[in-house]
Amino acid sequence: QQQVRQSPQSLTVWEGETAILNCSYEDSTFNYFPWYQQFPGEGPALLISIRSVSDKKEDGRFTIFFNKREKKLSLHITDSQPGDSATYFCAASGGSSGNKLIFGIGTLLSVKP
Amino acid sequence: ETAVFQTPNYHVTQVGNEVSFNCKQTLGHDTMYWYKQDSKKLLKIMFSYNNKQLIVNETVPRRFSPQSSDKAHLNLRIKSVEPEDSAVYLCASSPWGGDQDTQYFGPGTRLLVL
């Protein structure tokens, strides 16, 4: 059973549009949710993260919306750029998983110019 | 340059051979990790070490063994590789190993088992 789920598996948007990437989780004790960005041939890199005490975290064009009651979160990328084309992983840790990061399967984002 | 370094970038081998991958971090972190990323890009933790001590050992086949000489180095040895071991192996480090630590990843070692 996958503890962290992501949808869609792939997403294509036009340059300038807002991309919305979804994530949900099973374990209500998770309390930290980082999003990682991975380009081909590279390791994942932290993009933005949120703690379960917050419902929103913004960093430039990237915003996480978090709904603790529904155990869902989403990453919004506004004014998408071709350079944002990458795979985005939602992850969770804390609570019963301790410091182990549990990753979702990822969303492959393609931004067309 | 401070980062997480992995060697080799790519390794092709035959079933039954032994392979070793190296990882070094120059970030001054206390905790290091090995992840496996399969062909579907799913990332799963295999091991983590804090100050040379094994703290997480997920259910991985016994042919996988981590080796840490100091807190900046964490190597991975695979004895008698099998076809399902073909994957990208990612090394990461974090400052303290806390549950809200940022983990910094290396570029990965891609293993192909023929």
Coordinates of N, CA and C in Angstrom, one line a residue:
Chain A
Q1 N 0.9 -1.2 0.0 CA 0.0 0.0 0.0 C 0.9 1.2 0.0
Q2 N 0.7 2.1 -1.0 CA 1.5 3.3 -1.1 C 1.0 4.3 -0.1
Q3 N 1.9 4.8 0.7 CA 1.5 5.8 1.8 C 1.4 7.2 1.3
V4 N 2.1 7.5 0.2 CA 2.0 8.8 -0.4 C 1.6 8.7 -1.8
R5 N 0.5 9.3 -2.2 CA 0.1 9.2 -3.6 C 0.1 10.5 -4.3
Q6 N 0.5 10.5 -5.6 CA 0.5 11.7 -6.4 C -0.3 11.6 -7.6
S7 N -0.9 12.7 -8.1 CA -1.6 12.7 -9.3 C -1.5 14.1 -9.9
P8 N -1.5 14.3 -11.2 CA -1.5 13.2 -12.2 C 0.0 12.6 -12.3
Q9 N 0.1 11.5 -13.0 CA 1.5 11.0 -13.2 C 2.3 11.9 -14.1
S10 N 1.6 12.5 -15.1 CA 2.2 13.4 -16.0 C 1.3 14.6 -16.3
L11 N 1.8 15.7 -16.5 CA 1.1 16.9 -16.7 C 1.8 17.8 -17.7
T12 N 1.0 18.3 -18.7 CA 1.6 19.3 -19.7 C 0.8 20.6 -19.6
V13 N 1.5 21.7 -19.5 CA 0.9 23.0 -19.5 C 1.7 23.9 -20.4
W14 N 1.0 25.0 -20.8 CA 1.7 26.0 -21.7 C 2.4 27.0 -20.8
E15 N 3.5 27.5 -21.3 CA 4.2 28.6 -20.6 C 3.3 29.6 -20.2
G16 N 3.4 30.1 -18.9 CA 2.6 31.1 -18.4 C 1.4 30.6 -17.6
E17 N 1.0 29.3 -17.8 CA -0.1 28.8 -17.1 C 0.3 28.3 -15.7
T18 N -0.7 28.0 -14.9 CA -0.5 27.5 -13.6 C -0.6 25.9 -13.6
A19 N 0.4 25.3 -13.1 CA 0.4 23.8 -13.0 C 0.0 23.5 -11.6
I20 N -0.9 22.5 -11.5 CA -1.3 22.0 -10.1 C -1.0 20.6 -10.0
L21 N -0.2 20.2 -9.0 CA 0.2 18.9 -8.7 C -0.3 18.5 -7.4
N22 N -1.0 17.3 -7.4 CA -1.7 16.8 -6.2 C -1.0 15.7 -5.4
C23 N -1.2 15.7 -4.1 CA -0.6 14.7 -3.3 C -1.5 14.3 -2.1
S24 N -1.6 13.1 -1.8 CA -2.4 12.7 -0.6 C -1.6 11.7 0.2
Y25 N -1.9 11.5 1.4 CA -1.2 10.6 2.3 C -2.1 9.8 3.2
E26 N -1.6 8.7 3.7 CA -2.4 7.8 4.5 C -2.2 8.0 6.0
D27 N -1.0 8.2 6.4 CA -0.6 8.3 7.9 C -0.9 9.6 8.5
S28 N -1.8 9.7 9.4 CA -2.2 11.0 9.9 C -1.1 11.6 10.9
T29 N -0.1 10.8 11.2 CA 1.0 11.2 12.1 C 2.1 12.0 11.3
F30 N 2.1 11.9 10.0 CA 3.1 12.6 9.2 C 3.0 14.1 9.5
N31 N 4.1 14.8 9.7 CA 4.0 16.2 10.0 C 4.9 17.1 9.2
Y32 N 5.6 16.5 8.2 CA 6.5 17.4 7.4 C 6.4 16.9 6.0
F33 N 6.2 17.8 5.1 CA 5.9 17.5 3.7 C 6.8 18.3 2.7
P34 N 7.9 17.8 2.3 CA 8.7 18.5 1.3 C 8.4 18.1 -0.1
W35 N 8.6 19.0 -1.0 CA 8.4 18.7 -2.4 C 9.9 18.8 -3.0
Y36 N 10.2 17.7 -3.7 CA 11.5 17.7 -4.4 C 11.3 17.8 -5.9
Q37 N 12.3 18.4 -6.5 CA 12.3 18.6 -8.0 C 13.5 17.8 -8.5
Q38 N 13.3 17.0 -9.6 CA 14.3 16.2 -10.1 C 14.4 16.4 -11.6
F39 N 15.6 16.8 -12.1 CA 15.8 16.9 -13.6 C 16.5 15.7 -14.0
P40 N 16.4 15.3 -15.3 CA 17.0 14.1 -15.8 C 18.5 14.1 -15.5
G41 N 19.0 12.9 -15.0 CA 20.4 12.8 -14.8 C 20.9 13.4 -13.5
E42 N 20.0 14.0 -12.7 CA 20.4 14.6 -11.5 C 19.6 14.0 -10.3
G43 N 20.1 14.2 -9.1 CA 19.4 13.8 -7.9 C 18.3 14.8 -7.6
P44 N 17.3 14.4 -6.8 CA 16.2 15.3 -6.4 C 16.8 16.5 -5.5
A45 N 16.2 17.6 -5.6 CA 16.6 18.8 -4.8 C 15.3 19.4 -4.2
L46 N 15.5 19.7 -2.9 CA 14.3 20.3 -2.2 C 13.9 21.6 -2.9
L47 N 12.6 21.7 -3.2 CA 12.0 22.9 -3.8 C 11.3 23.7 -2.8
I48 N 10.4 23.1 -2.0 CA 9.7 23.9 -1.0 C 9.1 22.8 0.0
S49 N 8.8 23.2 1.2 CA 8.3 22.3 2.2 C 7.3 23.0 3.1
I50 N 6.5 22.2 3.8 CA 5.5 22.7 4.7 C 5.4 21.8 5.9
R51 N 5.1 22.4 7.0 CA 4.8 21.6 8.3 C 3.3 21.5 8.5
S52 N 2.9 20.5 9.2 CA 1.4 20.2 9.3 C 0.7 21.3 10.1
V53 N 1.4 22.2 10.8 CA 0.8 23.2 11.5 C 0.3 24.4 10.6
S54 N 0.8 24.4 9.4 CA 0.5 25.4 8.4 C -0.5 24.9 7.4
D55 N -1.2 25.8 6.7 CA -2.1 25.4 5.6 C -1.6 26.0 4.3
K56 N -0.6 26.8 4.3 CA -0.1 27.4 3.1 C 1.3 27.8 3.2
K57 N 2.1 27.5 2.2 CA 3.5 28.0 2.2 C 3.8 28.5 0.8
E58 N 4.4 29.7 0.7 CA 4.6 30.3 -0.6 C 6.1 30.6 -0.7
D59 N 6.7 30.4 -1.9 CA 8.0 30.7 -2.2 C 8.1 31.1 -3.7
G60 N 8.0 32.4 -3.9 CA 8.0 32.9 -5.3 C 6.9 32.3 -6.1
R61 N 7.1 31.6 -7.2 CA 6.0 31.1 -8.0 C 5.5 29.8 -7.5
F62 N 6.1 29.2 -6.4 CA 5.7 27.9 -5.9 C 4.9 28.1 -4.6
T63 N 3.7 27.4 -4.5 CA 2.9 27.5 -3.3 C 2.4 26.1 -3.0
I64 N 2.5 25.8 -1.7 CA 1.9 24.5 -1.2 C 0.6 24.9 -0.5
F65 N -0.5 24.2 -0.8 CA -1.7 24.3 -0.1 C -1.9 23.0 0.7
F66 N -2.2 23.0 2.0 CA -2.2 21.8 2.8 C -3.6 21.7 3.5
N67 N -4.2 20.6 3.4 CA -5.5 20.3 4.1 C -5.3 19.1 5.0
K68 N -5.1 19.4 6.3 CA -4.8 18.3 7.2 C -5.9 17.4 7.4
R69 N -7.1 17.9 7.5 CA -8.3 17.1 7.7 C -8.5 16.0 6.6
E70 N -8.3 16.5 5.4 CA -8.5 15.6 4.2 C -7.2 14.8 3.9
K71 N -6.1 15.1 4.5 CA -4.8 14.5 4.3 C -4.4 14.7 2.8
K72 N -4.5 15.9 2.4 CA -4.2 16.3 1.0 C -3.4 17.5 0.9
L73 N -2.5 17.6 -0.1 CA -1.8 18.8 -0.3 C -1.6 19.0 -1.8
S74 N -1.3 20.2 -2.2 CA -1.1 20.4 -3.7 C 0.0 21.5 -3.8
L75 N 0.7 21.3 -4.9 CA 1.8 22.3 -5.3 C 1.3 23.0 -6.5
H76 N 1.2 24.4 -6.4 CA 0.8 25.2 -7.5 C 2.1 26.0 -8.0
I77 N 2.3 25.9 -9.3 CA 3.4 26.6 -9.9 C 2.8 27.6 -10.9
T78 N 2.8 28.8 -10.5 CA 2.2 29.9 -11.3 C 3.3 30.4 -12.4
D79 N 2.7 30.9 -13.5 CA 3.6 31.4 -14.5 C 4.6 30.4 -14.9
S80 N 4.2 29.2 -15.2 CA 5.1 28.1 -15.5 C 6.1 28.4 -16.6
Q81 N 7.3 28.0 -16.5 CA 8.4 28.2 -17.4 C 8.9 26.9 -18.0
P82 N 9.4 26.9 -19.2 CA 10.0 25.7 -19.8 C 11.0 25.1 -18.8
G83 N 11.8 25.9 -18.1 CA 12.8 25.4 -17.2 C 12.2 24.7 -16.0
D84 N 10.9 24.8 -15.8 CA 10.3 24.1 -14.7 C 10.0 22.6 -15.1
S85 N 10.2 22.3 -16.3 CA 9.9 20.9 -16.8 C 10.9 19.9 -16.0
A86 N 10.3 19.0 -15.3 CA 11.0 18.1 -14.4 C 10.0 17.2 -13.7
T87 N 10.5 16.3 -12.9 CA 9.7 15.4 -12.1 C 9.6 16.0 -10.7
Y88 N 8.4 16.1 -10.2 CA 8.1 16.6 -8.9 C 7.7 15.5 -7.9
F89 N 8.4 15.4 -6.8 CA 8.0 14.4 -5.8 C 7.5 15.0 -4.6
C90 N 6.4 14.5 -4.1 CA 5.8 14.8 -2.8 C 6.4 13.8 -1.8
A91 N 6.8 14.2 -0.7 CA 7.3 13.3 0.3 C 6.7 13.6 1.7
A92 N 6.8 12.7 2.6 CA 6.3 12.9 4.0 C 7.2 12.3 5.0
S93 N 7.3 12.9 6.2 CA 8.0 12.3 7.2 C 7.4 12.7 8.6
G94 N 8.1 12.2 9.6 CA 7.6 12.5 11.0 C 6.6 11.5 11.5
G95 N 6.3 11.6 12.7 CA 5.3 10.7 13.3 C 5.9 9.3 13.3
S96 N 5.0 8.4 12.8 CA 5.4 6.9 12.8 C 6.6 6.6 11.9
S97 N 6.9 7.5 10.9 CA 8.0 7.2 10.0 C 9.3 7.8 10.5
G98 N 9.3 8.6 11.6 CA 10.5 9.2 12.1 C 11.1 10.1 11.0
N99 N 12.4 9.9 10.8 CA 13.1 10.7 9.8 C 13.1 10.1 8.5
K100 N 12.4 9.0 8.3 CA 12.4 8.4 6.9 C 11.5 9.2 6.0
L101 N 12.0 9.6 4.9 CA 11.2 10.3 3.9 C 10.4 9.2 3.1
I102 N 9.1 9.3 3.0 CA 8.3 8.4 2.2 C 7.9 9.2 1.0
F103 N 8.3 8.8 -0.2 CA 8.1 9.5 -1.4 C 6.9 9.0 -2.2
G104 N 6.3 9.9 -2.9 CA 5.3 9.5 -3.9 C 6.0 9.1 -5.2
I105 N 5.2 8.7 -6.1 CA 5.7 8.2 -7.4 C 6.2 9.3 -8.3
G106 N 5.8 10.5 -8.0 CA 6.2 11.7 -8.8 C 5.2 12.1 -9.9
T107 N 5.3 13.4 -10.3 CA 4.5 13.9 -11.4 C 5.5 14.5 -12.4
L108 N 5.5 14.0 -13.6 CA 6.4 14.5 -14.6 C 5.7 15.7 -15.3
L109 N 6.3 16.9 -15.1 CA 5.7 18.1 -15.6 C 6.4 18.6 -16.9
S110 N 5.7 18.9 -17.9 CA 6.3 19.4 -19.1 C 5.6 20.7 -19.4
V111 N 6.4 21.7 -19.6 CA 5.9 23.1 -19.9 C 6.3 23.4 -21.3
K112 N 5.3 23.6 -22.1 CA 5.6 23.9 -23.5 C 5.6 25.4 -23.8
P113 N 6.6 25.8 -24.6 CA 6.8 27.3 -24.8 C 5.8 27.8 -25.8
Chain B
E1 N 33.9 23.2 -3.2 CA 32.5 23.1 -3.4 C 31.9 22.1 -2.4
T2 N 30.8 22.5 -1.8 CA 30.1 21.6 -0.8 C 28.9 21.0 -1.5
A3 N 28.9 19.6 -1.4 CA 27.9 18.9 -2.1 C 27.9 17.4 -1.7
V4 N 27.1 16.6 -2.4 CA 27.2 15.2 -2.2 C 27.7 14.6 -3.5
F5 N 28.8 13.8 -3.4 CA 29.4 13.3 -4.6 C 29.3 11.8 -4.7
Q6 N 29.0 11.3 -5.9 CA 28.9 9.8 -6.0 C 29.7 9.3 -7.2
T7 N 30.3 8.2 -7.0 CA 31.1 7.5 -8.1 C 30.8 6.0 -8.0
P8 N 30.7 5.4 -9.2 CA 30.8 6.0 -10.5 C 29.4 6.6 -10.9
N9 N 29.4 7.2 -12.0 CA 28.1 7.7 -12.6 C 27.2 6.6 -13.1
Y10 N 27.9 5.6 -13.7 CA 27.2 4.6 -14.4 C 28.0 3.3 -14.3
H11 N 27.4 2.2 -14.2 CA 28.1 0.9 -14.1 C 27.3 -0.2 -14.7
V12 N 27.9 -0.9 -15.6 CA 27.3 -2.1 -16.3 C 28.0 -3.3 -15.8
T13 N 27.3 -4.3 -15.4 CA 27.9 -5.6 -14.9 C 27.0 -6.8 -15.2
Q14 N 27.6 -7.9 -15.0 CA 26.9 -9.2 -15.2 C 26.3 -9.7 -14.0
V15 N 25.2 -10.5 -14.1 CA 24.6 -11.2 -13.0 C 25.6 -12.0 -12.2
G16 N 25.6 -11.8 -10.9 CA 26.5 -12.6 -10.0 C 27.7 -11.9 -9.6
N17 N 28.0 -10.7 -10.3 CA 29.2 -10.0 -9.9 C 29.0 -9.1 -8.6
E18 N 30.1 -8.6 -8.1 CA 30.0 -7.8 -6.9 C 30.3 -6.3 -7.4
V19 N 29.6 -5.4 -6.9 CA 29.8 -4.0 -7.2 C 29.9 -3.1 -5.9
S20 N 30.6 -2.0 -6.0 CA 30.6 -1.1 -4.9 C 30.4 0.3 -5.4
F21 N 29.6 1.1 -4.7 CA 29.4 2.5 -5.0 C 29.9 3.4 -3.9
N22 N 30.5 4.5 -4.3 CA 31.0 5.4 -3.2 C 30.2 6.7 -3.1
C23 N 30.1 7.2 -1.9 CA 29.4 8.5 -1.7 C 30.2 9.3 -0.7
K24 N 30.4 10.5 -1.0 CA 31.1 11.4 0.0 C 30.3 12.8 0.0
Q25 N 30.1 13.3 1.2 CA 29.5 14.6 1.4 C 30.4 15.5 2.1
T26 N 30.5 16.8 1.5 CA 31.4 17.8 2.1 C 30.6 18.9 2.7
L27 N 29.3 18.5 3.2 CA 28.4 19.5 3.8 C 28.6 19.6 5.3
G28 N 29.4 18.7 5.8 CA 29.5 18.6 7.3 C 28.3 18.0 8.0
H29 N 27.5 17.2 7.3 CA 26.3 16.6 7.9 C 26.6 15.4 8.7
D30 N 25.7 15.1 9.7 CA 25.9 13.9 10.5 C 25.3 12.7 9.9
T31 N 24.3 12.8 9.1 CA 23.5 11.7 8.6 C 23.6 11.5 7.1
M32 N 23.7 10.3 6.7 CA 23.7 9.9 5.3 C 22.8 8.8 5.0
Y33 N 22.3 8.7 3.7 CA 21.3 7.8 3.3 C 21.6 7.2 2.0
W34 N 21.1 6.0 1.8 CA 21.1 5.4 0.4 C 19.6 5.1 0.1
Y35 N 19.3 5.6 -1.2 CA 18.0 5.3 -1.7 C 18.1 4.5 -3.0
K36 N 17.1 3.8 -3.4 CA 17.0 3.1 -4.7 C 15.9 3.8 -5.5
Q37 N 16.2 4.2 -6.7 CA 15.1 4.7 -7.6 C 15.0 3.8 -8.7
D38 N 13.8 3.2 -8.8 CA 13.6 2.1 -9.8 C 13.2 2.8 -11.2
S39 N 12.9 1.9 -12.1 CA 12.6 2.4 -13.5 C 11.4 3.2 -13.6
K40 N 10.5 3.1 -12.6 CA 9.3 4.0 -12.6 C 9.5 5.2 -11.8
K41 N 10.8 5.4 -11.4 CA 11.2 6.6 -10.6 C 10.8 6.6 -9.1
L42 N 10.2 5.5 -8.7 CA 9.9 5.5 -7.2 C 11.2 5.4 -6.4
L43 N 11.2 6.3 -5.4 CA 12.4 6.4 -4.5 C 12.1 5.7 -3.2
K44 N 13.0 4.8 -2.8 CA 12.8 4.1 -1.6 C 14.0 4.1 -0.8
I45 N 13.9 4.4 0.5 CA 15.1 4.4 1.4 C 15.6 3.0 1.6
M46 N 16.9 2.8 1.6 CA 17.5 1.5 1.9 C 18.1 1.5 3.3
F47 N 19.0 2.5 3.5 CA 19.8 2.6 4.8 C 19.9 4.1 5.2
S48 N 20.1 4.3 6.5 CA 20.6 5.6 6.9 C 21.6 5.4 8.0
Y49 N 22.6 6.3 8.0 CA 23.7 6.3 9.1 C 23.7 7.6 9.7
N50 N 23.9 7.6 11.0 CA 24.2 8.8 11.8 C 25.5 8.7 12.5
N51 N 26.4 9.6 12.1 CA 27.8 9.5 12.7 C 28.3 8.1 12.7
K52 N 28.3 7.5 11.6 CA 28.9 6.1 11.3 C 28.0 5.0 11.9
Q53 N 26.9 5.3 12.6 CA 26.1 4.3 13.2 C 24.8 4.0 12.3
L54 N 24.5 2.8 12.0 CA 23.4 2.4 11.3 C 22.1 2.7 12.1
I55 N 21.2 3.5 11.5 CA 20.0 3.8 12.3 C 18.7 3.4 11.5
V56 N 18.8 3.2 10.2 CA 17.7 2.7 9.5 C 18.2 1.6 8.5
N57 N 17.5 0.5 8.6 CA 17.9 -0.6 7.7 C 16.6 -1.2 7.2
E58 N 16.1 -0.7 6.0 CA 14.9 -1.2 5.5 C 15.0 -2.6 5.0
T59 N 13.9 -3.2 4.7 CA 13.9 -4.6 4.3 C 14.5 -4.7 2.9
V60 N 15.8 -4.9 2.8 CA 16.5 -5.1 1.5 C 17.2 -6.4 1.6
P61 N 17.4 -7.0 0.4 CA 18.1 -8.3 0.4 C 19.5 -8.2 1.0
R62 N 19.9 -9.3 1.6 CA 21.2 -9.3 2.4 C 22.4 -9.1 1.5
R63 N 22.3 -9.2 0.2 CA 23.4 -9.0 -0.6 C 23.8 -7.5 -0.7
F64 N 22.9 -6.6 -0.1 CA 23.3 -5.2 0.0 C 23.9 -4.9 1.3
S65 N 25.0 -4.3 1.4 CA 25.6 -3.9 2.7 C 26.2 -2.5 2.6
P66 N 25.8 -1.6 3.5 CA 26.4 -0.3 3.6 C 27.7 -0.3 4.4
Q67 N 28.6 0.6 4.1 CA 29.9 0.7 4.8 C 30.2 2.1 5.0
S68 N 30.5 2.5 6.3 CA 30.8 3.9 6.6 C 32.1 4.0 7.4
S69 N 33.1 4.7 6.8 CA 34.4 4.8 7.5 C 34.4 6.1 8.4
D70 N 33.6 7.1 8.0 CA 33.5 8.3 8.8 C 32.2 8.9 8.4
K71 N 31.8 10.0 9.1 CA 30.4 10.5 8.9 C 30.3 11.2 7.5
A72 N 31.4 11.4 6.8 CA 31.4 12.0 5.5 C 31.3 11.0 4.3
H73 N 31.5 9.7 4.6 CA 31.5 8.7 3.6 C 30.5 7.6 3.9
L74 N 29.8 7.2 2.9 CA 28.9 6.1 3.0 C 28.9 5.3 1.7
N75 N 29.5 4.1 1.7 CA 29.5 3.3 0.5 C 28.5 2.2 0.5
L76 N 28.2 1.7 -0.6 CA 27.2 0.6 -0.8 C 27.8 -0.5 -1.6
R77 N 27.8 -1.7 -1.0 CA 28.3 -2.9 -1.7 C 27.2 -3.8 -2.0
I78 N 27.2 -4.4 -3.2 CA 26.2 -5.4 -3.6 C 26.9 -6.6 -4.0
K79 N 26.8 -7.7 -3.2 CA 27.4 -9.0 -3.6 C 26.4 -9.7 -4.5
S80 N 27.0 -10.3 -5.5 CA 26.2 -11.1 -6.4 C 24.9 -10.4 -6.9
V81 N 25.1 -9.4 -7.8 CA 24.0 -8.7 -8.3 C 23.0 -9.5 -9.1
E82 N 21.8 -9.1 -9.1 CA 20.7 -9.7 -9.8 C 20.0 -8.7 -10.8
P83 N 19.3 -9.2 -11.8 CA 18.7 -8.2 -12.7 C 17.8 -7.2 -12.1
E84 N 17.1 -7.5 -11.0 CA 16.2 -6.5 -10.4 C 17.0 -5.4 -9.6
D85 N 18.3 -5.6 -9.6 CA 19.1 -4.5 -8.9 C 19.4 -3.4 -9.9
S86 N 19.0 -3.5 -11.1 CA 19.2 -2.4 -12.1 C 18.3 -1.3 -11.6
A87 N 18.9 -0.1 -11.4 CA 18.3 1.0 -10.9 C 19.3 2.2 -10.7
V88 N 18.8 3.3 -10.3 CA 19.7 4.4 -9.9 C 19.8 4.4 -8.4
Y89 N 21.0 4.4 -7.9 CA 21.2 4.5 -6.4 C 21.6 5.9 -6.0
L90 N 20.8 6.5 -5.2 CA 21.0 7.8 -4.8 C 21.5 7.9 -3.3
C91 N 22.5 8.7 -3.2 CA 23.1 8.9 -1.8 C 22.6 10.3 -1.4
A92 N 22.3 10.5 -0.1 CA 21.8 11.8 0.4 C 22.5 12.0 1.8
S93 N 22.4 13.3 2.2 CA 22.9 13.6 3.5 C 21.9 14.7 4.1
S94 N 21.9 14.7 5.4 CA 21.1 15.8 6.1 C 21.9 16.2 7.4
P95 N 21.6 17.4 7.9 CA 22.4 17.9 9.0 C 22.4 17.0 10.2
W96 N 21.2 16.6 10.7 CA 21.2 15.9 12.0 C 20.4 14.6 11.9
G97 N 19.7 14.4 10.9 CA 18.8 13.2 10.8 C 17.5 13.3 11.5
G98 N 17.1 14.6 11.8 CA 15.8 14.8 12.3 C 14.7 14.6 11.3
D99 N 13.5 14.5 11.8 CA 12.4 14.2 10.8 C 12.0 15.4 9.9
Q100 N 12.5 16.6 10.2 CA 12.2 17.7 9.3 C 13.5 18.3 8.7
D101 N 14.6 17.4 8.7 CA 15.8 17.8 8.1 C 15.6 17.9 6.6
T102 N 16.3 18.8 5.9 CA 16.4 18.8 4.5 C 17.4 17.7 4.1
Q103 N 17.1 16.9 3.1 CA 18.0 15.9 2.6 C 18.6 16.4 1.3
Y104 N 19.9 16.3 1.2 CA 20.6 16.8 0.0 C 21.1 15.5 -0.8
F105 N 20.7 15.5 -2.1 CA 21.0 14.3 -2.8 C 22.2 14.5 -3.8
G106 N 22.9 13.4 -4.0 CA 23.9 13.3 -5.0 C 23.3 13.0 -6.4
P107 N 24.1 13.0 -7.4 CA 23.5 12.8 -8.8 C 23.1 11.4 -9.1
G108 N 23.5 10.4 -8.2 CA 23.1 9.1 -8.4 C 24.1 8.2 -9.2
T109 N 24.1 6.9 -9.0 CA 24.9 5.9 -9.7 C 23.9 5.0 -10.4
R110 N 23.9 5.0 -11.7 CA 23.0 4.1 -12.5 C 23.6 2.8 -12.7
L111 N 23.0 1.7 -12.2 CA 23.5 0.4 -12.4 C 22.6 -0.4 -13.4
L112 N 23.3 -1.0 -14.3 CA 22.6 -1.9 -15.3 C 23.2 -3.3 -15.1
V113 N 22.4 -4.3 -14.8 CA 22.8 -5.7 -14.6 C 22.3 -6.5 -15.8
L114 N 23.3 -7.0 -16.6 CA 22.9 -7.8 -17.8 C 22.7 -9.3 -17.5

